[in-house]
PDB file of C-alpha atoms in Angstrom:
ATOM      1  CA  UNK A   1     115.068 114.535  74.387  1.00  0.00           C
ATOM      2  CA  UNK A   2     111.562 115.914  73.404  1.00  0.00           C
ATOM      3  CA  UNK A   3     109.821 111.834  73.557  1.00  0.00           C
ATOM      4  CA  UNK A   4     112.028 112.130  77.356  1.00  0.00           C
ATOM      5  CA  UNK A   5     109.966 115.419  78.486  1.00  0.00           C
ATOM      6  CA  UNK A   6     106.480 114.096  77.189  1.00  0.00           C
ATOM      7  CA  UNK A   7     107.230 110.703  79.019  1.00  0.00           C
ATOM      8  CA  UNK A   8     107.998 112.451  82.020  1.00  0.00           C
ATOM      9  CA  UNK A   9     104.511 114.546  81.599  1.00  0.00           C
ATOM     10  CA  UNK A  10     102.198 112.476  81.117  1.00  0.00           C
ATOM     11  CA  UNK A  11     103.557 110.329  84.253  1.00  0.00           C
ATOM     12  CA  UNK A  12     103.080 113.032  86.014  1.00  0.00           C
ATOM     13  CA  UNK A  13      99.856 113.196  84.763  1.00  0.00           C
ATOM     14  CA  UNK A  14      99.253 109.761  85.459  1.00  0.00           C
ATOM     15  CA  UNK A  15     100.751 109.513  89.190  1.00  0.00           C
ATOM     16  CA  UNK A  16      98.564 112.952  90.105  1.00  0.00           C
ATOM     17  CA  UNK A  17      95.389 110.783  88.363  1.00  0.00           C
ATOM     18  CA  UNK A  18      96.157 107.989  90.238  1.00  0.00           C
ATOM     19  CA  UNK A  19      96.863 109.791  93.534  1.00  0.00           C
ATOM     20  CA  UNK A  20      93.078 111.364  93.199  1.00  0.00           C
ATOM     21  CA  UNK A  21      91.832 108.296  92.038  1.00  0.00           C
ATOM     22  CA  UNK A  22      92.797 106.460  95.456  1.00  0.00           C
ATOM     23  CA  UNK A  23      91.015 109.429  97.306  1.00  0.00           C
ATOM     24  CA  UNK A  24      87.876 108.278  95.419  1.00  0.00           C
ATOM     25  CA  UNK A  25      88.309 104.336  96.277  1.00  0.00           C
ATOM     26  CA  UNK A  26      87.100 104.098  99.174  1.00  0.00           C
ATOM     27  CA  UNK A  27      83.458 102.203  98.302  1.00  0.00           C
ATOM     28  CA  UNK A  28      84.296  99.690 100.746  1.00  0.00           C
ATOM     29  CA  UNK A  29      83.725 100.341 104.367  1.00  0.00           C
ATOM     30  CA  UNK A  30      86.340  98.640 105.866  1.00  0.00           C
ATOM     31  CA  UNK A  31      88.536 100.883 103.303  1.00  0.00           C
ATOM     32  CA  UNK A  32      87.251 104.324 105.355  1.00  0.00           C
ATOM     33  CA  UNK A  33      87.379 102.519 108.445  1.00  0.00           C
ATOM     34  CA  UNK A  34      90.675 101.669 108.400  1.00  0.00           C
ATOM     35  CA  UNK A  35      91.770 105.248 106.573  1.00  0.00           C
ATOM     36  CA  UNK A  36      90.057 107.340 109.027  1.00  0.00           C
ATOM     37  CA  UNK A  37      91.444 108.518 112.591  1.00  0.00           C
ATOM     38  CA  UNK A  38      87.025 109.876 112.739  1.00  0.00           C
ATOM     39  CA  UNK A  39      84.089 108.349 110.924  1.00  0.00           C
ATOM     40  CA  UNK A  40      80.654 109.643 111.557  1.00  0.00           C
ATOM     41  CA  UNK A  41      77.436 110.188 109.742  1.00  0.00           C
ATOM     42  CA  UNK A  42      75.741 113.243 109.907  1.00  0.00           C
ATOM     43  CA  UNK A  43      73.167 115.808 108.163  1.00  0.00           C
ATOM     44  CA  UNK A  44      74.665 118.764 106.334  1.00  0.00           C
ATOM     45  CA  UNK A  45      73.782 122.097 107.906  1.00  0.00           C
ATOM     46  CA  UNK A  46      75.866 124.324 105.732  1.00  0.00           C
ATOM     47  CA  UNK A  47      77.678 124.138 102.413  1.00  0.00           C
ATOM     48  CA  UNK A  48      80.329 126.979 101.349  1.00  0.00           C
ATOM     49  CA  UNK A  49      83.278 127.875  98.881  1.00  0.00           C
ATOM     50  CA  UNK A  50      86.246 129.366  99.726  1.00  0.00           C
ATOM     51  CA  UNK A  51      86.916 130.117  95.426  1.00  0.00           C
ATOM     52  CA  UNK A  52      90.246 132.008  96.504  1.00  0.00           C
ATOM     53  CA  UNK A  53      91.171 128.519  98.373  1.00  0.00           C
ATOM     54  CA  UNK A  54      89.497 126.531  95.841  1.00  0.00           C
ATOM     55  CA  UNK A  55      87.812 124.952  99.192  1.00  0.00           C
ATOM     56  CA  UNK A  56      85.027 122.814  99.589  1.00  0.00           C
ATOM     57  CA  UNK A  57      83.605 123.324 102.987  1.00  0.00           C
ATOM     58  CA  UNK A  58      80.255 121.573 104.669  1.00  0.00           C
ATOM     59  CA  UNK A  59      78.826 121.563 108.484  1.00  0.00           C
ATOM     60  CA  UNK A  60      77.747 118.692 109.617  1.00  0.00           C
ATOM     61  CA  UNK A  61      75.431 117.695 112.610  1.00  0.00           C
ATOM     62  CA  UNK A  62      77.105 114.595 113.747  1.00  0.00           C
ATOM     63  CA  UNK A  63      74.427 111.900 113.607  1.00  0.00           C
ATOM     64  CA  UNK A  64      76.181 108.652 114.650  1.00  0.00           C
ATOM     65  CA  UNK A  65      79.764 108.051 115.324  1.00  0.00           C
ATOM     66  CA  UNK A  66      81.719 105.030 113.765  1.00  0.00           C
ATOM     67  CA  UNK A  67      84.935 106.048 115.257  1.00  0.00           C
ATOM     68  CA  UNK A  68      87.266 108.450 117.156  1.00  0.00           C
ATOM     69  CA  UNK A  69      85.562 111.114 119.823  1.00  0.00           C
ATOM     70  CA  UNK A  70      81.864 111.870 119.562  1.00  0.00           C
ATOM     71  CA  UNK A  71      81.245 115.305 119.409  1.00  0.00           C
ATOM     72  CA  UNK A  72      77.862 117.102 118.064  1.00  0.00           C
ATOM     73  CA  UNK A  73      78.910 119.656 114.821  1.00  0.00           C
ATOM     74  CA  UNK A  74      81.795 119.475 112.616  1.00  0.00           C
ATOM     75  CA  UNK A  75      83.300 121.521 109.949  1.00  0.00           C
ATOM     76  CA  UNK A  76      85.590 119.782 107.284  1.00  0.00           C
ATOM     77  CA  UNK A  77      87.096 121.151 104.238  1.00  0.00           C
ATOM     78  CA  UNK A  78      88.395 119.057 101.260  1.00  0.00           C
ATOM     79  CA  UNK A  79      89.987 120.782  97.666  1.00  0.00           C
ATOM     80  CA  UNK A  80      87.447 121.602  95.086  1.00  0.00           C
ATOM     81  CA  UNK A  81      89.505 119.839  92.331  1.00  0.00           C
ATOM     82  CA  UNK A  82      89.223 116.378  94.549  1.00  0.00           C
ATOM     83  CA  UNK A  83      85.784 116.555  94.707  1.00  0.00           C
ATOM     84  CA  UNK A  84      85.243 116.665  91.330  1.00  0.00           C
ATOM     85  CA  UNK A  85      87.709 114.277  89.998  1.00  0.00           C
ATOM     86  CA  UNK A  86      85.715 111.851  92.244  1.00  0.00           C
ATOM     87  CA  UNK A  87      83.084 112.787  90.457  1.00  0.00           C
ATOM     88  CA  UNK A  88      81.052 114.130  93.803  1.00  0.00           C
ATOM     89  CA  UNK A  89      79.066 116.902  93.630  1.00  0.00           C
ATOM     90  CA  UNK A  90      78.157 119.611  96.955  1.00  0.00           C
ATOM     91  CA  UNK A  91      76.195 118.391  99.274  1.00  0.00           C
ATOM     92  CA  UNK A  92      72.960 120.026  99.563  1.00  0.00           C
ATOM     93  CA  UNK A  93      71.918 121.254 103.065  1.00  0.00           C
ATOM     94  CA  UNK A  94      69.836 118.434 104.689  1.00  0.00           C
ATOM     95  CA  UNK A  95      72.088 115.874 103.368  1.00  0.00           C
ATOM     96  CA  UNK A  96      72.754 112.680 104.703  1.00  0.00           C
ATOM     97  CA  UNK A  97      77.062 112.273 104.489  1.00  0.00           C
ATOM     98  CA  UNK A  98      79.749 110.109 105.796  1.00  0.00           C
ATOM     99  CA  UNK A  99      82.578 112.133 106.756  1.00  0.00           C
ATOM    100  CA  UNK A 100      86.283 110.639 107.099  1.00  0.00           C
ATOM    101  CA  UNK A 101      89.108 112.611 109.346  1.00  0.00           C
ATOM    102  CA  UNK A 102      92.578 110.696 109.236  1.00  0.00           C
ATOM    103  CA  UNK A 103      95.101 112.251 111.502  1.00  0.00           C
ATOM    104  CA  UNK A 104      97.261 114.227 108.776  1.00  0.00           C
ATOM    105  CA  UNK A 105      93.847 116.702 108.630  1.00  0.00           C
ATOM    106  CA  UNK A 106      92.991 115.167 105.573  1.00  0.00           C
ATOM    107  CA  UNK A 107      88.802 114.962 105.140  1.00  0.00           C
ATOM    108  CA  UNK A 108      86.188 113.429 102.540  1.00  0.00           C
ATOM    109  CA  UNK A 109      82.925 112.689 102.273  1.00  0.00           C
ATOM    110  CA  UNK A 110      80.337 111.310 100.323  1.00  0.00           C
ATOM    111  CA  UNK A 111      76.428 110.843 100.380  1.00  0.00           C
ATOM    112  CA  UNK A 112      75.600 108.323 103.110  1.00  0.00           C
ATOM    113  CA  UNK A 113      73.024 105.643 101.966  1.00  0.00           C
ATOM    114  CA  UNK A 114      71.241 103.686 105.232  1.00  0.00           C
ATOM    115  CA  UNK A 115      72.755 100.631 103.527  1.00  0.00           C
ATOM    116  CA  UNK A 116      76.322 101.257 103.942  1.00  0.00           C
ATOM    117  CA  UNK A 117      76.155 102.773 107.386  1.00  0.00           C
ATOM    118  CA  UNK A 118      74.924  98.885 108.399  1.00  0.00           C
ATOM    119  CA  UNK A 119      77.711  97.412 106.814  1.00  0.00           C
ATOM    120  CA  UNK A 120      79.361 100.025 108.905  1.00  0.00           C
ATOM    121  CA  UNK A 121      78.161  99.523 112.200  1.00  0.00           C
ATOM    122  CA  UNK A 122      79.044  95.513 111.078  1.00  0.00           C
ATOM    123  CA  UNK A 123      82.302  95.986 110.379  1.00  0.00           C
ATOM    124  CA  UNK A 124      82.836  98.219 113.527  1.00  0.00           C
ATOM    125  CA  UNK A 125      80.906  95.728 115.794  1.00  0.00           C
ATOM    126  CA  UNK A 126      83.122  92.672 114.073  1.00  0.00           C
ATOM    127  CA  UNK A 127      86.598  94.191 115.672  1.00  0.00           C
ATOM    128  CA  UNK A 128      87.566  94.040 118.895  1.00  0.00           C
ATOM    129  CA  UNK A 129      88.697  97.080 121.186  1.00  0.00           C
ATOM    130  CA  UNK A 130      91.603  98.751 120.539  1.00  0.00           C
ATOM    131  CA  UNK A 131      92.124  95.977 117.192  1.00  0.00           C
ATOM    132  CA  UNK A 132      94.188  97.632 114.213  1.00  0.00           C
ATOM    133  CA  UNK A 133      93.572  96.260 110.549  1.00  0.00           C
ATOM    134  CA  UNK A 134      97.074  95.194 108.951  1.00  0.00           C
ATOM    135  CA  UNK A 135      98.846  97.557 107.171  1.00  0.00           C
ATOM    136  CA  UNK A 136      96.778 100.522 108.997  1.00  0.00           C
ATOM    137  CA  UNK A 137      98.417 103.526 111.169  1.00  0.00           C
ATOM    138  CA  UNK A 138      95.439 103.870 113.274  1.00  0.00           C
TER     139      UNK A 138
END
């Protein structure tokens, strides 16, 4: 009974891990392309905590839009403990960061090197209109 409860642990352990560690995949950019309902680059023109929350929360002046609406400031949150089992740190203000939105209000980011929003614009400029990936929702 006791090796049944540890097995049982440490897959939950491992399907949380794993879970996180999907979050943090996304090195490719057809990988956020496809995830994301919004994609845009943008500077970071605040950086907060919300501790009680355990919140990470950045502003962004939206740079250039990959997809979804354009708009000019955005405010996205993501858990604390996500962040840093991806290993990310905070943004500082004056950042360069590509944000992800998917529909389900789910948000990430990372720091945006000129290099990957290329292969960006690439990928973006490869589809055509209103062309869904297989196996994506949006």
């Amino acid at each position: 009974m006791k090796l049944t409860l540890r097995y049982l642990l440490v897959a939950a352990i491992l399907q949380l891990a794993t879970g996180w560690a999907q979050a943090c995949l996304f090195t490719q950019p057809e990988r956020w392309y496809d995830w994301a309902s919004a994609l845009f680059s943008g500077e970071v023109t605040k950086v907060e905590q919300d501790r009680q929350k355990s919140l990470d929360i950045i502003t962004v002046r939206v740079v250039e839009t990959f997809k979804g609406p354009a708009g000019d400031i955005a405010t996205v949150q993501i858990p604390t403990r996500l962040r840093t089992a991806c290993g990310l740190d905070l943004p500082a203000v004056g950042a360069q960061v590509l944000v992800a939105l998917d529909p389900g209000n789910d948000s990430a980011w990372v720091p945006l090197k000129a290099s990957y929003a290329e292969l960006l614009r690439e990928y973006k400029n490869k589809l055509q209109p209103g062309e869904k990936r297989p196996g994506t929702t949006h």
